[in-house]
Short mmCIF file of C-alpha atoms (C1' of nucleotides) in Angstrom, two decimals:
data_model
loop_
_atom_site.label_atom_id
_atom_site.label_comp_id
_atom_site.label_asym_id
_atom_site.label_seq_id
_atom_site.Cartn_x
_atom_site.Cartn_y
_atom_site.Cartn_z
CA MET A 202 65.01 61.31 98.97
CA THR A 203 67.87 58.23 99.92
CA GLY A 204 70.28 58.58 96.95
CA LYS A 205 73.59 58.57 98.70
CA LYS A 206 75.52 55.23 97.26
CA LYS A 207 78.99 54.53 97.02
CA MET A 208 80.44 53.95 93.40
CA SER A 209 83.32 52.12 92.30
CA ILE A 210 84.72 54.78 89.92
CA ASP A 211 88.40 55.43 89.51
CA CYS A 212 90.11 58.74 88.95
CA PHE A 213 91.78 57.19 85.89
CA HIS A 214 88.99 56.71 83.68
CA CYS A 215 86.82 59.24 85.12
CA MET A 216 85.46 61.31 82.11
CA SER A 217 84.94 64.15 83.60
CA ARG A 218 88.71 64.48 84.66
CA LYS A 219 90.37 65.59 81.30
CA GLN A 220 88.28 68.78 81.20
CA SER A 221 89.03 69.53 84.63
CA LEU A 222 92.47 71.17 86.69
CA MET A 223 92.94 67.47 87.03
CA GLY A 224 93.99 67.31 83.71
CA THR A 225 97.81 67.84 84.76
CA LEU A 226 97.76 65.73 87.42
CA LYS A 227 100.50 62.74 87.15
CA ASP A 228 99.60 59.10 87.72
CA GLU A 229 101.04 59.20 91.35
CA GLU A 230 98.76 62.01 92.39
CA LEU A 231 96.12 60.91 90.41
CA ALA A 232 96.24 57.43 92.58
CA CYS A 233 96.80 59.22 95.68
CA MET A 234 93.59 61.09 94.84
CA ASN A 235 91.84 57.80 93.66
CA GLU A 236 92.79 56.30 97.22
CA HIS A 237 91.58 58.77 99.32
CA LYS A 238 88.49 60.10 97.25
CA SER A 239 84.69 58.32 97.52
CA SER A 240 82.30 58.71 95.28
CA VAL A 241 78.73 59.43 96.29
CA ASN A 242 75.20 59.63 94.26
CA TYR A 243 73.23 62.33 94.89
CA LYS A 244 69.83 63.55 93.70
CA LYS A 245 68.28 66.68 92.94
CA GLY A 246 67.46 68.93 96.52
CA GLN A 247 70.38 67.10 98.58
CA THR A 248 73.24 69.45 99.46
CA LEU A 249 76.71 69.21 99.67
CA PHE A 250 77.35 71.56 102.37
CA TYR A 251 75.86 74.63 103.94
CA GLU A 252 76.90 78.42 104.29
CA GLY A 253 79.00 79.00 107.55
CA THR A 254 79.89 75.00 107.86
CA ARG A 255 83.61 74.10 108.15
CA PRO A 256 85.06 72.72 104.71
CA MET A 257 86.56 69.05 105.36
CA GLY A 258 87.73 68.44 101.78
CA LEU A 259 87.09 69.00 98.09
CA PHE A 260 84.18 68.15 95.98
CA CYS A 261 84.58 67.10 92.46
CA ILE A 262 81.73 66.90 90.10
CA ASN A 263 81.75 63.90 87.90
CA GLY A 264 78.13 64.02 86.69
CA GLY A 265 74.84 66.39 87.21
CA LYS A 266 74.41 70.20 87.82
CA VAL A 267 75.15 71.56 91.27
CA LYS A 268 73.77 75.51 92.45
CA VAL A 269 75.98 77.53 94.69
CA PHE A 270 74.04 79.87 96.95
CA LYS A 271 74.01 82.32 99.67
CA MET A 272 70.59 82.67 101.82
CA GLY A 273 69.36 86.34 102.12
CA SER A 274 67.79 87.57 105.23
CA GLN A 275 64.10 87.11 103.60
CA GLY A 276 64.89 83.69 102.63
CA LYS A 277 65.71 84.30 99.18
CA GLU A 278 68.37 82.55 97.63
CA GLN A 279 71.43 84.29 95.74
CA ILE A 280 72.75 81.88 93.02
CA ILE A 281 75.95 82.89 93.12
CA ARG A 282 77.76 80.32 90.55
CA LEU A 283 76.70 76.63 88.44
CA ALA A 284 79.05 73.94 88.72
CA LYS A 285 79.12 71.04 86.40
CA PRO A 286 81.30 67.97 86.03
CA GLY A 287 84.83 68.52 85.87
CA GLU A 288 85.04 71.42 88.29
CA PHE A 289 85.69 71.59 91.95
CA LEU A 290 83.70 73.14 94.69
CA GLY A 291 84.63 74.31 98.12
CA TYR A 292 88.62 75.02 97.56
CA ARG A 293 88.14 78.63 98.26
CA ALA A 294 87.03 77.96 101.49
CA LEU A 295 89.70 75.16 101.92
CA LEU A 296 92.75 77.52 101.02
CA GLY A 297 91.00 80.50 102.15
CA GLU A 298 91.07 78.54 105.37
CA GLU A 299 87.46 80.12 106.07
CA PHE A 300 84.29 78.48 107.04
CA TYR A 301 81.82 77.98 103.81
CA ALA A 302 80.52 81.32 102.44
CA ALA A 303 78.30 79.58 100.51
CA SER A 304 75.62 76.27 100.64
CA ALA A 305 75.91 73.87 97.37
CA THR A 306 72.89 71.78 96.37
CA VAL A 307 72.35 69.47 93.31
CA ILE A 308 69.94 70.71 90.80
CA GLU A 309 70.35 67.58 88.35
CA ASP A 310 71.28 64.35 89.53
CA ALA A 311 74.79 63.94 90.56
CA ASN A 312 77.99 61.56 90.72
CA ILE A 313 79.99 63.57 92.99
CA CYS A 314 83.94 62.58 94.64
CA PHE A 315 84.94 64.00 97.99
CA ILE A 316 88.62 64.68 98.47
CA PRO A 317 89.25 64.69 102.19
CA LYS A 318 91.19 68.16 102.68
CA PHE A 319 94.51 66.99 104.27
CA ASP A 320 95.02 64.51 101.39
CA PHE A 321 94.02 67.30 98.73
CA LEU A 322 96.30 69.65 100.31
CA GLU A 323 99.32 67.18 100.30
CA ILE A 324 98.59 66.79 96.59
CA LEU A 325 98.87 70.79 96.11
CA ASN A 326 102.38 70.71 98.50
CA ARG A 327 103.37 67.90 95.87
CA ASN A 328 102.23 69.42 92.84
CA PRO A 329 103.52 72.90 92.06
CA ASN A 330 102.21 72.93 88.71
CA PHE A 331 98.60 71.65 89.81
CA TYR A 332 98.35 74.32 93.00
CA LYS A 333 99.00 77.01 90.08
CA ASN A 334 96.54 76.01 88.28
CA ILE A 335 93.68 75.99 90.86
CA VAL A 336 95.21 79.36 92.09
CA GLN A 337 94.66 81.22 88.23
CA SER A 338 91.42 79.46 88.57
CA ILE A 339 90.30 81.40 91.89
CA CYS A 340 91.95 84.56 90.24
CA HIS A 341 89.77 84.05 87.39
CA GLU A 342 86.82 83.31 89.17
CA LEU A 343 87.35 86.26 91.25
CA GLY A 344 87.77 88.60 87.94
CA VAL A 345 84.28 87.19 86.67
CA LEU A 346 82.74 87.75 89.42
CA GLU A 347 83.63 91.16 89.39
CA ASP A 348 82.38 91.50 86.18
CA ARG A 349 78.83 90.29 87.43
CA PHE A 350 78.94 92.53 90.71
CA SER A 351 79.24 95.50 88.17
CA ASP A 352 76.31 94.48 85.61
CA LEU A 353 74.50 93.69 88.69
CA ALA A 354 75.03 97.43 90.03
CA GLN A 355 74.26 98.88 86.53
CA LYS A 356 72.33 96.86 83.83
CA SER A 357 68.70 96.66 84.01
CA VAL A 358 66.79 93.22 85.23
CA ARG A 359 66.06 92.72 81.15
CA GLU A 360 69.64 93.42 80.46
CA ARG A 361 71.18 90.78 83.20
CA LEU A 362 68.80 88.14 82.17
CA ALA A 363 69.54 88.48 78.75
CA ALA A 364 73.30 88.47 79.44
CA ASN A 365 72.81 85.37 81.49
CA LEU A 366 71.29 83.58 78.94
CA LEU A 367 74.30 84.06 76.75
CA MET A 368 76.41 83.03 79.52
CA LEU A 369 74.22 79.92 80.02
CA LYS A 370 74.68 79.32 76.63
CA GLU A 371 78.44 79.36 76.62
CA SER A 372 78.23 76.96 79.80
CA TYR A 373 75.71 74.48 79.14
CA GLY A 374 75.28 74.54 75.25
CA MET A 375 75.37 71.70 74.02
CA GLU A 376 78.55 70.28 71.64
CA GLY A 377 78.60 71.01 68.11
CA ASP A 378 75.15 70.50 66.42
CA ASP A 379 73.09 71.51 69.27
CA SER A 380 74.73 74.54 70.80
CA THR A 381 71.99 76.93 70.98
CA LEU A 382 70.07 74.79 73.34
CA ILE A 383 70.87 75.38 77.23
CA ASP A 384 71.30 71.86 78.45
CA ILE A 385 70.22 72.54 81.80
CA ALA A 386 67.08 72.79 83.84
CA LEU A 387 66.67 75.79 85.93
CA SER A 388 63.06 76.67 87.37
CA ARG A 389 62.26 80.60 87.11
CA GLU A 390 63.31 80.60 90.35
CA ASP A 391 66.58 79.69 90.12
CA LEU A 392 66.84 81.83 86.97
CA ALA A 393 65.38 84.76 89.35
CA ASN A 394 67.89 83.70 91.53
CA ILE A 395 70.93 83.84 89.32
CA VAL A 396 69.43 87.07 87.64
CA GLY A 397 68.75 88.71 90.90
CA THR A 398 65.22 89.88 90.30
CA ALA A 399 61.64 88.03 91.07
CA THR A 400 60.57 84.92 89.82
CA GLU A 401 57.58 86.98 88.45
CA THR A 402 59.99 89.16 86.49
CA VAL A 403 61.92 86.64 85.10
CA ILE A 404 58.54 84.61 83.64
CA ARG A 405 57.54 87.99 82.19
CA LEU A 406 60.78 88.95 80.30
CA LEU A 407 61.23 85.24 79.06
CA SER A 408 58.12 85.30 77.77
CA GLU A 409 58.80 88.51 75.71
CA PHE A 410 61.77 87.48 74.77
CA LYS A 411 59.96 84.19 73.28
CA LYS A 412 57.30 86.34 71.57
CA ASP A 413 60.06 88.22 69.79
CA GLY A 414 61.79 85.09 68.55
CA LEU A 415 65.11 85.55 70.62
CA ILE A 416 64.44 82.12 72.31
CA LEU A 417 62.06 79.33 72.52
CA PHE A 418 61.01 76.60 75.49
CA GLU A 419 62.06 73.13 74.80
CA GLY A 420 60.68 71.50 78.09
CA LYS A 421 62.62 72.57 80.95
CA ARG A 422 65.26 73.65 78.52
CA ILE A 423 65.70 77.17 76.80
CA ARG A 424 66.87 77.07 73.21
CA VAL A 425 68.68 80.48 71.99
CA LEU A 426 67.30 81.63 68.59
CA ASP A 427 69.00 84.64 67.90
CA ALA A 428 71.82 85.19 69.93
CA LYS A 429 73.14 88.33 68.28
CA ALA A 430 69.78 89.93 69.47
CA LEU A 431 70.05 88.59 73.08
CA ALA A 432 73.55 89.97 73.01
CA LYS A 433 71.81 93.79 71.97
CA GLU A 434 69.42 93.24 74.70
CA ALA A 435 72.15 92.84 77.23
CA ASP A 436 73.81 96.02 76.08
CA PHE A 437 76.92 94.45 74.99
CA TYR A 438 79.02 96.27 72.47
CA ALA A 439 77.30 99.16 73.55
CA MET B 286 99.11 117.91 87.52
CA THR B 287 102.40 116.45 87.22
CA GLY B 288 103.17 114.86 90.47
CA LYS B 289 105.13 111.91 89.80
CA LYS B 290 108.41 111.81 91.58
CA LYS B 291 110.89 109.40 92.44
CA MET B 292 110.94 109.01 96.66
CA SER B 293 113.69 106.99 98.52
CA ILE B 294 112.30 104.79 100.71
CA ASP B 295 112.93 101.49 101.37
CA CYS B 296 111.05 98.63 102.53
CA PHE B 297 112.90 97.94 105.61
CA HIS B 298 111.30 101.12 106.97
CA CYS B 299 108.25 101.28 105.42
CA MET B 300 105.75 102.15 107.95
CA SER B 301 102.73 100.41 106.00
CA ARG B 302 104.85 97.28 105.40
CA LYS B 303 103.93 95.58 109.20
CA GLN B 304 100.00 95.67 108.66
CA SER B 305 100.81 94.02 105.01
CA LEU B 306 101.15 90.43 103.64
CA MET B 307 104.57 91.29 103.54
CA GLY B 308 105.17 90.75 106.83
CA THR B 309 106.27 87.46 106.74
CA LEU B 310 108.77 88.45 104.22
CA LYS B 311 112.48 87.62 105.41
CA ASP B 312 115.40 89.90 105.01
CA GLU B 313 116.72 88.66 101.89
CA GLU B 314 113.16 88.91 100.21
CA LEU B 315 112.80 92.10 101.41
CA ALA B 316 115.85 93.35 99.91
CA CYS B 317 115.72 91.68 96.92
CA MET B 318 111.76 93.64 96.72
CA ASN B 319 113.51 97.14 97.64
CA GLU B 320 116.29 96.88 95.44
CA HIS B 321 114.11 95.97 92.53
CA LYS B 322 110.92 98.58 93.40
CA SER B 323 110.49 101.99 92.46
CA SER B 324 108.59 104.68 94.54
CA VAL B 325 105.99 107.52 92.72
CA ASN B 326 104.09 109.58 94.28
CA TYR B 327 100.48 110.37 92.87
CA LYS B 328 97.99 113.02 93.12
CA LYS B 329 94.58 112.41 93.23
CA GLY B 330 93.04 111.82 90.14
CA GLN B 331 95.64 110.03 88.96
CA THR B 332 95.76 106.48 87.38
CA LEU B 333 97.93 103.16 88.25
CA PHE B 334 96.53 101.00 85.60
CA TYR B 335 93.72 100.55 83.32
CA GLU B 336 91.03 98.02 82.91
CA GLY B 337 91.75 95.54 79.87
CA THR B 338 95.70 96.30 79.75
CA ARG B 339 98.51 93.78 80.69
CA PRO B 340 99.69 93.81 84.42
CA MET B 341 103.25 94.73 84.36
CA GLY B 342 103.93 94.28 88.05
CA LEU B 343 102.47 94.93 91.41
CA PHE B 344 101.43 98.06 93.52
CA CYS B 345 102.16 98.42 97.26
CA ILE B 346 100.06 101.36 98.67
CA ASN B 347 102.60 103.19 100.79
CA GLY B 348 100.25 106.36 101.47
CA GLY B 349 97.06 107.43 100.42
CA LYS B 350 94.03 105.60 99.10
CA VAL B 351 92.91 104.22 95.84
CA LYS B 352 90.10 103.10 94.00
CA VAL B 353 89.46 100.33 92.12
CA PHE B 354 86.40 99.95 89.33
CA LYS B 355 84.56 99.10 86.51
CA MET B 356 83.63 101.42 83.94
CA GLY B 357 79.81 100.51 82.73
CA SER B 358 78.48 101.24 79.36
CA GLN B 359 76.71 104.42 80.49
CA GLY B 360 80.03 105.88 81.22
CA LYS B 361 79.27 105.02 84.87
CA GLU B 362 82.09 103.76 87.26
CA GLN B 363 81.32 100.66 89.57
CA ILE B 364 83.56 100.86 92.03
CA ILE B 365 84.92 97.28 93.33
CA ARG B 366 86.98 97.76 96.20
CA LEU B 367 89.35 100.85 97.84
CA ALA B 368 93.20 100.24 98.89
CA LYS B 369 94.57 101.13 102.11
CA PRO B 370 98.49 101.85 103.01
CA GLY B 371 99.99 98.09 103.51
CA GLU B 372 97.78 96.51 100.82
CA PHE B 373 98.18 95.35 97.39
CA LEU B 374 97.12 96.15 93.71
CA GLY B 375 97.38 93.93 90.78
CA TYR B 376 98.23 90.53 92.02
CA ARG B 377 95.20 89.22 91.40
CA ALA B 378 95.75 89.73 87.33
CA LEU B 379 99.20 88.83 87.69
CA LEU B 380 98.21 85.18 89.19
CA GLY B 381 95.79 84.45 86.97
CA GLU B 382 97.97 85.67 83.88
CA GLU B 383 95.00 88.03 82.77
CA PHE B 384 94.43 91.80 81.90
CA TYR B 385 93.22 93.74 84.59
CA ALA B 386 89.63 93.24 85.18
CA ALA B 387 89.40 96.79 86.82
CA SER B 388 91.10 100.40 86.60
CA ALA B 389 92.71 101.54 89.76
CA THR B 390 92.97 105.47 90.33
CA VAL B 391 94.12 107.53 93.33
CA ILE B 392 91.08 109.22 95.49
CA GLU B 393 93.82 110.66 98.12
CA ASP B 394 97.22 111.72 97.38
CA ALA B 395 99.48 108.65 97.49
CA ASN B 396 102.78 107.52 97.30
CA ILE B 397 103.07 103.48 95.46
CA CYS B 398 105.98 101.33 95.19
CA PHE B 399 105.96 99.38 92.10
CA ILE B 400 107.54 95.62 91.97
CA PRO B 401 107.84 94.47 88.27
CA LYS B 402 106.32 90.96 87.34
CA PHE B 403 109.45 88.76 87.29
CA ASP B 404 111.04 90.15 90.66
CA PHE B 405 107.23 89.52 92.38
CA LEU B 406 106.64 86.16 90.98
CA GLU B 407 110.51 85.54 91.71
CA ILE B 408 109.87 86.19 95.28
CA LEU B 409 106.73 84.29 95.44
CA ASN B 410 108.46 81.32 94.24
CA ARG B 411 111.56 81.64 96.81
CA ASN B 412 109.07 82.28 99.34
CA PRO B 413 105.69 79.45 100.00
CA ASN B 414 104.67 81.30 103.16
CA PHE B 415 104.18 84.46 101.34
CA TYR B 416 102.36 82.84 98.74
CA LYS B 417 100.15 80.94 100.88
CA ASN B 418 99.27 84.42 102.58
CA ILE B 419 98.67 86.22 98.95
CA VAL B 420 96.28 83.14 97.98
CA GLN B 421 94.45 82.87 101.15
CA SER B 422 94.00 86.79 100.77
CA ILE B 423 92.66 86.32 97.53
CA CYS B 424 90.26 83.61 98.63
CA HIS B 425 89.01 85.66 101.64
CA GLU B 426 88.49 88.56 98.94
CA LEU B 427 86.09 85.93 97.04
CA GLY B 428 84.54 85.67 99.66
CA VAL B 429 83.70 89.33 100.59
CA LEU B 430 82.89 89.71 97.05
CA GLU B 431 80.21 86.83 97.13
CA ASP B 432 78.56 88.80 100.31
CA ARG B 433 78.62 92.04 98.63
CA PHE B 434 76.79 90.46 95.37
CA SER B 435 74.35 88.53 97.05
CA ASP B 436 73.89 91.62 98.95
CA LEU B 437 73.39 93.78 96.01
CA ALA B 438 70.95 91.61 94.65
CA GLN B 439 68.57 91.38 97.70
CA LYS B 440 68.80 94.47 99.53
CA SER B 441 67.42 97.74 98.92
CA VAL B 442 69.91 100.87 98.67
CA ARG B 443 68.86 102.28 101.87
CA GLU B 444 70.33 98.95 103.34
CA ARG B 445 73.37 98.67 100.98
CA LEU B 446 74.21 102.59 101.95
CA ALA B 447 74.35 101.35 106.03
CA ALA B 448 76.00 98.42 104.99
CA ASN B 449 78.91 100.04 103.42
CA LEU B 450 79.11 102.98 105.77
CA LEU B 451 79.58 100.43 108.71
CA MET B 452 81.82 98.68 106.09
CA LEU B 453 83.63 102.14 105.94
CA LYS B 454 83.83 102.46 109.51
CA GLU B 455 85.41 99.52 109.74
CA SER B 456 88.12 99.64 107.37
CA TYR B 457 88.58 103.80 108.10
CA GLY B 458 87.46 104.48 111.49
CA MET B 459 90.39 105.41 112.91
CA GLU B 460 92.27 104.23 115.69
CA GLY B 461 91.17 104.33 119.38
CA ASP B 462 89.61 107.21 120.41
CA ASP B 463 88.18 108.64 117.25
CA SER B 464 86.54 105.29 115.39
CA THR B 465 83.53 106.24 114.80
CA LEU B 466 85.30 108.82 112.25
CA ILE B 467 85.34 107.36 108.64
CA ASP B 468 88.27 108.60 107.73
CA ILE B 469 88.41 108.83 103.82
CA ALA B 470 87.20 111.93 101.84
CA LEU B 471 84.73 110.12 99.23
CA SER B 472 82.58 112.27 96.97
CA ARG B 473 78.81 111.72 96.72
CA GLU B 474 79.14 110.43 93.65
CA ASP B 475 82.32 107.78 94.95
CA LEU B 476 79.91 106.43 97.50
CA ALA B 477 77.00 106.06 94.86
CA ASN B 478 79.36 104.01 92.91
CA ILE B 479 80.32 101.87 95.61
CA VAL B 480 76.32 101.05 96.38
CA GLY B 481 75.37 101.06 93.44
CA THR B 482 72.94 103.69 93.26
CA ALA B 483 72.54 107.19 91.90
CA THR B 484 74.14 109.72 93.17
CA GLU B 485 70.94 111.93 94.29
CA THR B 486 69.39 109.17 95.83
CA VAL B 487 72.81 108.81 98.22
CA ILE B 488 72.49 112.25 99.08
CA ARG B 489 68.72 111.96 99.76
CA LEU B 490 69.73 109.08 101.82
CA LEU B 491 72.56 110.39 103.66
CA SER B 492 70.47 113.16 104.62
CA GLU B 493 68.08 111.28 106.45
CA PHE B 494 70.40 109.30 108.30
CA LYS B 495 72.23 112.42 109.50
CA LYS B 496 67.97 113.60 110.44
CA ASP B 497 67.84 110.81 111.97
CA GLY B 498 70.74 111.41 114.37
CA LEU B 499 73.16 108.49 112.61
CA ILE B 500 75.64 110.11 111.15
CA LEU B 501 77.08 113.32 111.03
CA PHE B 502 79.39 115.15 108.10
CA GLU B 503 82.60 116.79 109.08
CA GLY B 504 84.28 118.29 105.78
CA LYS B 505 84.30 115.66 103.38
CA ARG B 506 84.11 112.85 105.82
CA ILE B 507 81.31 111.32 107.99
CA ARG B 508 80.77 110.25 111.25
CA VAL B 509 79.02 107.63 112.60
CA LEU B 510 77.41 108.32 115.85
CA ASP B 511 74.64 105.48 116.30
CA ALA B 512 76.40 101.98 114.65
CA LYS B 513 73.53 100.16 116.26
CA ALA B 514 71.04 101.74 114.55
CA LEU B 515 72.48 102.02 111.02
CA ALA B 516 73.00 98.01 111.58
CA LYS B 517 69.50 97.69 111.63
CA GLU B 518 69.32 100.07 108.90
CA ALA B 519 71.24 97.69 107.19
CA ASP B 520 69.21 94.66 107.78
CA PHE B 521 72.04 93.19 109.77
CA TYR B 522 71.08 90.42 111.97
CA ALA B 523 67.30 89.97 110.62
"C1'" DT C 68 89.27 137.96 95.04
"C1'" DA C 69 86.73 137.69 91.52
"C1'" DT C 70 85.09 134.19 88.47
"C1'" DA C 71 84.36 129.62 86.74
"C1'" DA C 72 83.53 124.79 87.42
"C1'" DA C 73 82.44 121.02 90.35
"C1'" DA C 74 79.85 119.38 93.66
"C1'" DA C 75 76.35 118.81 96.81
"C1'" DC C 76 71.19 119.26 97.27
"C1'" DT C 77 65.71 119.63 96.92
"C1'" DG C 78 61.85 118.69 93.98
"C1'" DA C 79 58.60 116.82 90.58
"C1'" DT C 80 58.25 112.85 87.61
"C1'" DT C 81 58.81 108.92 85.41
"C1'" DT C 82 60.87 104.57 84.82
"C1'" DT C 83 61.46 100.09 86.86
"C1'" DT C 84 60.44 96.33 89.18
"C1'" DA C 85 58.60 94.25 92.92
"C1'" DT C 86 54.60 92.50 95.34
"C1'" DC C 87 49.52 90.68 95.60
"C1'" DA C 88 46.37 88.26 94.45
"C1'" DT C 89 44.47 84.71 91.22
"C1'" DA C 90 44.24 81.56 87.45
"C1'" DT C 91 45.94 77.60 84.73
"C1'" DT C 92 49.56 74.32 84.06
"C1'" DT C 93 52.34 70.88 85.12
"C1'" DT C 94 54.72 67.54 88.15
"C1'" DA C 95 54.15 64.53 91.98
"C1'" DA C 96 52.16 61.27 95.28
"C1'" DT C 97 48.42 58.20 96.45
"C1'" DA D 285 43.32 57.92 87.31
"C1'" DT D 286 43.30 60.80 90.47
"C1'" DT D 287 44.16 64.62 93.97
"C1'" DA D 288 47.22 67.38 95.64
"C1'" DA D 289 51.12 70.47 95.19
"C1'" DA D 290 54.48 72.80 93.42
"C1'" DA D 291 55.23 75.61 89.15
"C1'" DT D 292 54.27 79.10 85.48
"C1'" DA D 293 51.56 82.47 83.95
"C1'" DT D 294 49.40 87.28 83.87
"C1'" DG D 295 46.79 91.38 85.81
"C1'" DA D 296 46.60 95.05 88.78
"C1'" DT D 297 48.97 97.63 92.18
"C1'" DA D 298 52.18 99.85 94.71
"C1'" DA D 299 57.04 100.90 95.66
"C1'" DA D 300 61.76 101.79 94.98
"C1'" DA D 301 64.59 104.23 92.59
"C1'" DA D 302 66.54 106.59 88.31
"C1'" DT D 303 66.12 110.65 85.83
"C1'" DC D 304 65.29 115.42 84.28
"C1'" DA D 305 65.12 120.27 85.98
"C1'" DG D 306 67.18 123.77 88.86
"C1'" DT D 307 69.30 125.88 92.67
"C1'" DT D 308 72.74 126.54 96.40
"C1'" DT D 309 77.09 125.78 98.22
"C1'" DT D 310 81.71 124.23 97.63
"C1'" DT D 311 86.86 124.25 95.50
"C1'" DA D 312 89.58 125.19 92.29
"C1'" DT D 313 91.81 128.69 88.95
"C1'" DA D 314 92.86 132.86 86.22
#
DNA sequence: TATAAAAACTGATTTTTATCATATTTTAAT
DNA sequence: ATTAAAATATGATAAAAATCAGTTTTTATA
């Protein structure tokens, strides 16, 4: 359980950069970011930051997967969102000048860059377009969360599970040919903490969906066989 | 059901301005806003904007109260937030360059200003501090919604109702002496649509809280008699 | 002010979902 | 390879909350 090790990857050659918000950065800013960033390897289970602590900088996922969650009073996690390569973590707290509202831990071994707060804000100030993109992304996230909030209040567990499987397929479906395989290793418990239900309930519903031919298990991964039927289960276009 | 009427209030003398995000605006920008804004009186039940439509500008509440909600597939509203004088509406969609994710309708007769998109963005561009404040506010809102999302997933209806009553007391408690009276006329149905439950359930729980001496009904309003006990019901500091 | 409509309320019942108990399978560690 | 621990699975039961049905009260309107 050690795992943290410096890497010598630079922002110019970072594969995840292109599909990230940093796509718009000019060479100069990228150089600045590159100069001040540090890159660390994390093992599954390691924590990037804890709810209630002060943000010191921005995390940028280069490889691997991370869950962002709040701990409920009964010790049950509520997963707010998942993050994958190309995504930032911690900018909401930075720009809002608040403590972290949630914790972030690695669910698949990851390589993650860290840009100190000062340097990040500096780059933001120098690049109005980059700033605008970040703001736009936060606004979008707020809209998405409003949707999910509404669903959580109004849909049944079964509907929410179906809806979340479809969302996961969108986010983690593999490129091209294998777009039906959800390429993220979530435990049943994590899935329950996304959907907002008990682990046993997720297990039961998953096996129903499987029995009905909507999904299939492939190791730790789930394959969506019938997205149409799942959408119906999710009460989409109702 | 007519009710829309132009008013000749100006931004300089607007009472709700001081406690709003516009507090930081300079005279020049305020003049710009004043010049381009229009002020309209709305009656209870009238709608400011509809989910799925394109935002044309910013709403600024001068007087009255507004609910922002999404319509679920069973025709049940989920109230995302309430807005009171001094607050803006519609900036998330404007800055995110998206359609409205929710609808907004008046729940207490209101006077609301409207600033066209172009003028609002212009003022934002000219005033980095104002822009920064707005962004900060959006970030804060996202954090608050994450909290509520987590509570919705993990707390019982009883706990959520208690928590929401306390929140409403914070937001709508009157100044000074009468801080225990929640000064907003919410129907039982609206309250249910905030908490995320059935109207009957809210009615039952409210009358329990009343029987136990935690709250009191005063006309259409609720008075919080024992905030400590309510906080315990809400599972705060658990 | 009479009357209709809407909102608030109450009780009975059903449905959904969580919880508890326990078994089986998988994964990790010695 | 063996054993312990964790994750997954299944059944039985209990609890929470929704739904349905009906009544009373309040509010709005002719």
